[in-house]
Amino acid sequence: MTNKVKIAIFASGSGSNFAALEKACYVGGIPAEVVLLVTDRPDAFVTERAKQAGIPVAAFRPRDFDSKEMYEQAVLKRLQDVQAEWLILAGYMRLIGPVLLGAYPERIVNIHPSLLPSFPGKDAIGQAVAAGVKITGVTVHIVDEGMDTGPILAQCAVHVVEEDPDKTAAAIHKAEHELYAETLKNLFEK
Ligand code: GRF
């Protein structure tokens, strides 16, 4: 039997990716166990999802700390307490700093709703629609010190529904949930 990889998921918002990954781990689709949710927004809906799934939550407001380094040290302590092996970013709206990058070299993964290197940063779906591209997509990549940079692990294309940005967003999110689970499965089975 494969040993389960202990993962911590980082999220700041609604947490649909958190829910998809947690479910995939639970049913054995990813050989991993979600040991912690880390959020920088204690009131984000993702915390409700974690509580319902029985996943411990580490919720720290960065502004309550004197520096980003001290914030990340507090997060790191919680990660070490649960022996997290990989950090999985799923809508975590903050750049990872040197403390966590140093503690988890090449072991932090992010998902981004575009075909990187196109449309990095915020509102990638809106950026793609505004640019008039016909195809956008989803990227899963290893995190480095940049914003949505780092080696690409997997990508998939999604058609832009020109007359309906909401439909485009829905298609992107569906693709995210599938691609993230598949990519982590491949990564952890190696
Ligand atoms: C996703 O589109 C993710 O790629 C981006 O933020 C969004 C989070 O959505 N970084 P959710 O909170 O998982 O629903």
mmCIF file of C-alpha atoms and ligand atoms in Angstrom:
data_model
loop_
_atom_site.group_PDB
_atom_site.id
_atom_site.type_symbol
_atom_site.label_atom_id
_atom_site.label_comp_id
_atom_site.label_asym_id
_atom_site.label_seq_id
_atom_site.Cartn_x
_atom_site.Cartn_y
_atom_site.Cartn_z
ATOM 1 C CA MET A 1 0.000 0.000 0.000
ATOM 2 C CA THR A 2 1.245 3.478 -0.893
ATOM 3 C CA ASN A 3 2.024 5.688 2.093
ATOM 4 C CA LYS A 4 -0.175 8.759 2.063
ATOM 5 C CA VAL A 5 1.567 12.081 1.552
ATOM 6 C CA LYS A 6 0.617 14.674 4.168
ATOM 7 C CA ILE A 7 -0.514 17.869 2.467
ATOM 8 C CA ALA A 8 -1.546 21.281 3.768
ATOM 9 C CA ILE A 9 -3.879 23.281 1.537
ATOM 10 C CA PHE A 10 -3.586 27.094 1.504
ATOM 11 C CA ALA A 11 -6.686 29.090 0.484
ATOM 12 C CA SER A 12 -8.147 32.578 0.927
ATOM 13 C CA GLY A 13 -11.617 32.350 -0.586
ATOM 14 C CA SER A 14 -14.567 30.146 -1.352
ATOM 15 C CA GLY A 15 -12.488 26.983 -1.493
ATOM 16 C CA SER A 16 -14.042 25.015 -4.343
ATOM 17 C CA ASN A 17 -10.557 23.696 -5.170
ATOM 18 C CA PHE A 18 -10.017 22.831 -1.498
ATOM 19 C CA ALA A 19 -13.280 20.848 -1.520
ATOM 20 C CA ALA A 20 -12.402 19.008 -4.753
ATOM 21 C CA LEU A 21 -8.933 18.055 -3.484
ATOM 22 C CA GLU A 22 -10.151 17.070 -0.035
ATOM 23 C CA LYS A 23 -12.771 14.803 -1.614
ATOM 24 C CA ALA A 24 -10.268 13.264 -4.053
ATOM 25 C CA CYS A 25 -7.917 12.501 -1.141
ATOM 26 C CA TYR A 26 -10.758 11.086 0.944
ATOM 27 C CA VAL A 27 -11.903 8.662 -1.761
ATOM 28 C CA GLY A 28 -8.341 7.637 -2.588
ATOM 29 C CA GLY A 29 -8.060 9.402 -5.953
ATOM 30 C CA ILE A 30 -4.952 11.209 -4.692
ATOM 31 C CA PRO A 31 -2.593 9.193 -2.437
ATOM 32 C CA ALA A 32 -2.525 11.999 0.121
ATOM 33 C CA GLU A 33 -4.109 13.132 3.358
ATOM 34 C CA VAL A 34 -5.142 16.746 3.986
ATOM 35 C CA VAL A 35 -3.681 17.473 7.416
ATOM 36 C CA LEU A 36 -4.307 21.227 7.598
ATOM 37 C CA LEU A 37 -6.050 24.164 5.936
ATOM 38 C CA VAL A 38 -4.008 27.366 6.141
ATOM 39 C CA THR A 39 -5.906 30.576 5.506
ATOM 40 C CA ASP A 40 -4.972 34.252 5.762
ATOM 41 C CA ARG A 41 -8.691 35.134 5.944
ATOM 42 C CA PRO A 42 -10.334 33.583 9.007
ATOM 43 C CA ASP A 43 -13.818 34.547 7.725
ATOM 44 C CA ALA A 44 -13.368 32.938 4.280
ATOM 45 C CA PHE A 45 -15.949 30.312 3.314
ATOM 46 C CA VAL A 46 -13.182 27.743 2.880
ATOM 47 C CA THR A 47 -12.877 27.547 6.695
ATOM 48 C CA GLU A 48 -16.506 26.311 6.874
ATOM 49 C CA ARG A 49 -15.730 23.657 4.286
ATOM 50 C CA ALA A 50 -12.696 22.512 6.308
ATOM 51 C CA LYS A 51 -14.688 22.318 9.537
ATOM 52 C CA GLN A 52 -17.397 20.270 7.815
ATOM 53 C CA ALA A 53 -14.739 17.883 6.505
ATOM 54 C CA GLY A 54 -13.055 17.651 9.921
ATOM 55 C CA ILE A 55 -9.817 19.220 8.683
ATOM 56 C CA PRO A 56 -7.890 21.367 11.231
ATOM 57 C CA VAL A 57 -7.651 25.058 10.334
ATOM 58 C CA ALA A 58 -4.706 27.419 10.883
ATOM 59 C CA ALA A 59 -6.135 30.908 10.416
ATOM 60 C CA PHE A 60 -3.749 33.817 10.895
ATOM 61 C CA ARG A 61 -4.242 37.425 9.809
ATOM 62 C CA PRO A 62 -0.930 38.674 8.389
ATOM 63 C CA ARG A 63 -1.696 42.172 9.693
ATOM 64 C CA ASP A 64 -1.607 40.839 13.262
ATOM 65 C CA PHE A 65 2.134 40.185 12.839
ATOM 66 C CA ASP A 66 5.018 42.680 12.766
ATOM 67 C CA SER A 67 6.419 41.217 9.545
ATOM 68 C CA LYS A 68 5.735 38.711 6.802
ATOM 69 C CA GLU A 69 8.596 36.649 8.204
ATOM 70 C CA MET A 70 6.892 36.395 11.605
ATOM 71 C CA TYR A 71 3.554 35.524 9.960
ATOM 72 C CA GLU A 72 5.182 32.731 7.979
ATOM 73 C CA GLN A 73 7.050 31.475 11.078
ATOM 74 C CA ALA A 74 3.684 31.083 12.828
ATOM 75 C CA VAL A 75 2.302 29.201 9.815
ATOM 76 C CA LEU A 76 5.451 27.046 9.653
ATOM 77 C CA LYS A 77 5.082 26.038 13.298
ATOM 78 C CA ARG A 78 1.543 24.736 12.576
ATOM 79 C CA LEU A 79 2.781 22.928 9.453
ATOM 80 C CA GLN A 80 5.527 21.249 11.456
ATOM 81 C CA ASP A 81 3.083 20.291 14.228
ATOM 82 C CA VAL A 82 1.057 18.251 11.688
ATOM 83 C CA GLN A 83 4.169 17.091 9.774
ATOM 84 C CA ALA A 84 2.957 18.519 6.462
ATOM 85 C CA GLU A 85 5.172 17.380 3.578
ATOM 86 C CA TRP A 86 3.786 19.410 0.676
ATOM 87 C CA LEU A 87 2.023 22.794 0.512
ATOM 88 C CA ILE A 88 -0.813 22.996 -1.991
ATOM 89 C CA LEU A 89 -1.992 26.508 -2.885
ATOM 90 C CA ALA A 90 -5.624 26.700 -3.962
ATOM 91 C CA GLY A 91 -6.708 30.309 -4.302
ATOM 92 C CA TYR A 92 -4.213 31.593 -1.702
ATOM 93 C CA MET A 93 -4.024 35.276 -2.580
ATOM 94 C CA ARG A 94 -0.567 35.967 -1.182
ATOM 95 C CA LEU A 95 3.019 35.535 -2.372
ATOM 96 C CA ILE A 96 4.919 32.806 -0.549
ATOM 97 C CA GLY A 97 7.968 34.294 1.200
ATOM 98 C CA PRO A 98 11.469 33.037 1.993
ATOM 99 C CA VAL A 99 10.515 31.290 5.271
ATOM 100 C CA LEU A 100 8.096 28.838 3.632
ATOM 101 C CA LEU A 101 10.070 28.579 0.382
ATOM 102 C CA GLY A 102 13.156 27.676 2.412
ATOM 103 C CA ALA A 103 11.294 25.093 4.511
ATOM 104 C CA TYR A 104 9.569 23.467 1.495
ATOM 105 C CA PRO A 105 11.963 23.782 -1.481
ATOM 106 C CA GLU A 106 10.287 22.485 -4.687
ATOM 107 C CA ARG A 107 7.456 21.207 -2.506
ATOM 108 C CA ILE A 108 4.921 23.996 -2.961
ATOM 109 C CA VAL A 109 2.383 23.693 -5.785
ATOM 110 C CA ASN A 110 -0.035 26.322 -7.140
ATOM 111 C CA ILE A 111 -2.955 26.353 -9.550
ATOM 112 C CA HIS A 112 -3.649 29.349 -11.773
ATOM 113 C CA PRO A 113 -6.670 29.953 -14.038
ATOM 114 C CA SER A 114 -4.799 30.700 -17.274
ATOM 115 C CA LEU A 115 -2.270 29.148 -19.619
ATOM 116 C CA LEU A 116 0.843 30.615 -17.985
ATOM 117 C CA PRO A 117 2.952 32.538 -18.770
ATOM 118 C CA SER A 118 -0.100 34.365 -20.191
ATOM 119 C CA PHE A 119 -2.243 36.338 -17.734
ATOM 120 C CA PRO A 120 -0.417 35.954 -14.399
ATOM 121 C CA GLY A 121 -1.685 37.736 -11.286
ATOM 122 C CA LYS A 122 -5.192 38.665 -10.256
ATOM 123 C CA ASP A 123 -8.368 38.084 -12.306
ATOM 124 C CA ALA A 124 -6.701 35.893 -14.908
ATOM 125 C CA ILE A 125 -10.089 34.885 -16.354
ATOM 126 C CA GLY A 126 -11.129 38.542 -16.733
ATOM 127 C CA GLN A 127 -7.752 39.335 -18.297
ATOM 128 C CA ALA A 128 -8.235 36.569 -20.882
ATOM 129 C CA VAL A 129 -11.781 37.691 -21.731
ATOM 130 C CA ALA A 130 -10.644 41.334 -22.047
ATOM 131 C CA ALA A 131 -7.763 40.307 -24.329
ATOM 132 C CA GLY A 132 -10.202 38.565 -26.655
ATOM 133 C CA VAL A 133 -8.401 35.219 -26.700
ATOM 134 C CA LYS A 134 -10.494 32.274 -27.871
ATOM 135 C CA ILE A 135 -8.726 29.712 -25.717
ATOM 136 C CA THR A 136 -7.466 30.079 -22.171
ATOM 137 C CA GLY A 137 -6.952 27.367 -19.566
ATOM 138 C CA VAL A 138 -5.462 26.182 -16.319
ATOM 139 C CA THR A 139 -1.868 25.703 -15.137
ATOM 140 C CA VAL A 140 -0.479 23.717 -12.206
ATOM 141 C CA HIS A 141 3.098 24.652 -11.325
ATOM 142 C CA ILE A 142 5.806 24.462 -8.684
ATOM 143 C CA VAL A 143 6.035 27.710 -6.706
ATOM 144 C CA ASP A 144 9.157 29.860 -6.676
ATOM 145 C CA GLU A 145 9.647 33.413 -5.414
ATOM 146 C CA GLY A 146 7.799 34.983 -8.361
ATOM 147 C CA MET A 147 4.114 35.647 -8.978
ATOM 148 C CA ASP A 148 2.672 32.642 -10.880
ATOM 149 C CA THR A 149 6.127 31.622 -12.120
ATOM 150 C CA GLY A 150 8.006 28.376 -11.479
ATOM 151 C CA PRO A 151 8.242 25.099 -13.408
ATOM 152 C CA ILE A 152 4.983 24.013 -15.049
ATOM 153 C CA LEU A 153 3.708 20.557 -14.109
ATOM 154 C CA ALA A 154 0.514 20.425 -16.191
ATOM 155 C CA GLN A 155 -1.816 22.560 -18.292
ATOM 156 C CA CYS A 156 -5.178 22.154 -19.996
ATOM 157 C CA ALA A 157 -7.017 24.363 -22.464
ATOM 158 C CA VAL A 158 -10.514 25.785 -21.991
ATOM 159 C CA HIS A 159 -12.577 27.543 -24.688
ATOM 160 C CA VAL A 160 -13.673 31.094 -23.891
ATOM 161 C CA VAL A 161 -17.465 31.397 -24.135
ATOM 162 C CA GLU A 162 -17.513 34.841 -25.714
ATOM 163 C CA GLU A 163 -21.069 35.836 -24.908
ATOM 164 C CA ASP A 164 -20.949 34.616 -21.310
ATOM 165 C CA PRO A 165 -17.984 35.264 -18.967
ATOM 166 C CA ASP A 166 -19.750 33.325 -16.198
ATOM 167 C CA LYS A 167 -19.823 30.212 -18.358
ATOM 168 C CA THR A 168 -16.119 30.658 -19.086
ATOM 169 C CA ALA A 169 -15.393 30.947 -15.358
ATOM 170 C CA ALA A 170 -17.480 27.837 -14.617
ATOM 171 C CA ALA A 171 -15.629 25.849 -17.280
ATOM 172 C CA ILE A 172 -12.287 27.006 -15.878
ATOM 173 C CA HIS A 173 -13.194 25.989 -12.341
ATOM 174 C CA LYS A 174 -14.387 22.557 -13.494
ATOM 175 C CA ALA A 175 -11.098 22.099 -15.378
ATOM 176 C CA GLU A 176 -9.137 23.242 -12.303
ATOM 177 C CA HIS A 177 -10.736 20.653 -10.041
ATOM 178 C CA GLU A 178 -9.943 17.840 -12.487
ATOM 179 C CA LEU A 179 -6.431 18.954 -13.453
ATOM 180 C CA TYR A 180 -5.302 19.639 -9.888
ATOM 181 C CA ALA A 181 -6.393 16.197 -8.661
ATOM 182 C CA GLU A 182 -4.851 14.419 -11.648
ATOM 183 C CA THR A 183 -1.561 16.339 -11.363
ATOM 184 C CA LEU A 184 -1.176 15.699 -7.633
ATOM 185 C CA LYS A 185 -1.978 12.017 -8.159
ATOM 186 C CA ASN A 186 0.824 11.774 -10.741
ATOM 187 C CA LEU A 187 3.215 13.783 -8.553
ATOM 188 C CA PHE A 188 2.702 11.724 -5.429
ATOM 189 C CA GLU A 189 2.701 8.352 -7.176
ATOM 190 C CA LYS A 190 6.216 8.939 -8.519
HETATM 191 C C1 GRF B 1 -9.044 29.576 -8.544
HETATM 192 O O1 GRF B 1 -9.457 29.994 -9.824
HETATM 193 C C2 GRF B 1 -7.558 29.515 -8.452
HETATM 194 O O2 GRF B 1 -6.945 29.073 -9.617
HETATM 195 C C3 GRF B 1 -7.217 30.950 -8.197
HETATM 196 O O3 GRF B 1 -8.192 31.366 -7.263
HETATM 197 C C4 GRF B 1 -9.395 30.632 -7.489
HETATM 198 C C5 GRF B 1 -9.846 30.032 -6.208
HETATM 199 O O4 GRF B 1 -11.121 29.456 -6.319
HETATM 200 N N1 GRF B 1 -5.851 31.115 -7.781
HETATM 201 P P1 GRF B 1 -11.706 28.568 -5.134
HETATM 202 O O5 GRF B 1 -11.587 29.362 -3.852
HETATM 203 O O6 GRF B 1 -10.918 27.300 -5.073
HETATM 204 O O7 GRF B 1 -13.135 28.312 -5.501
#
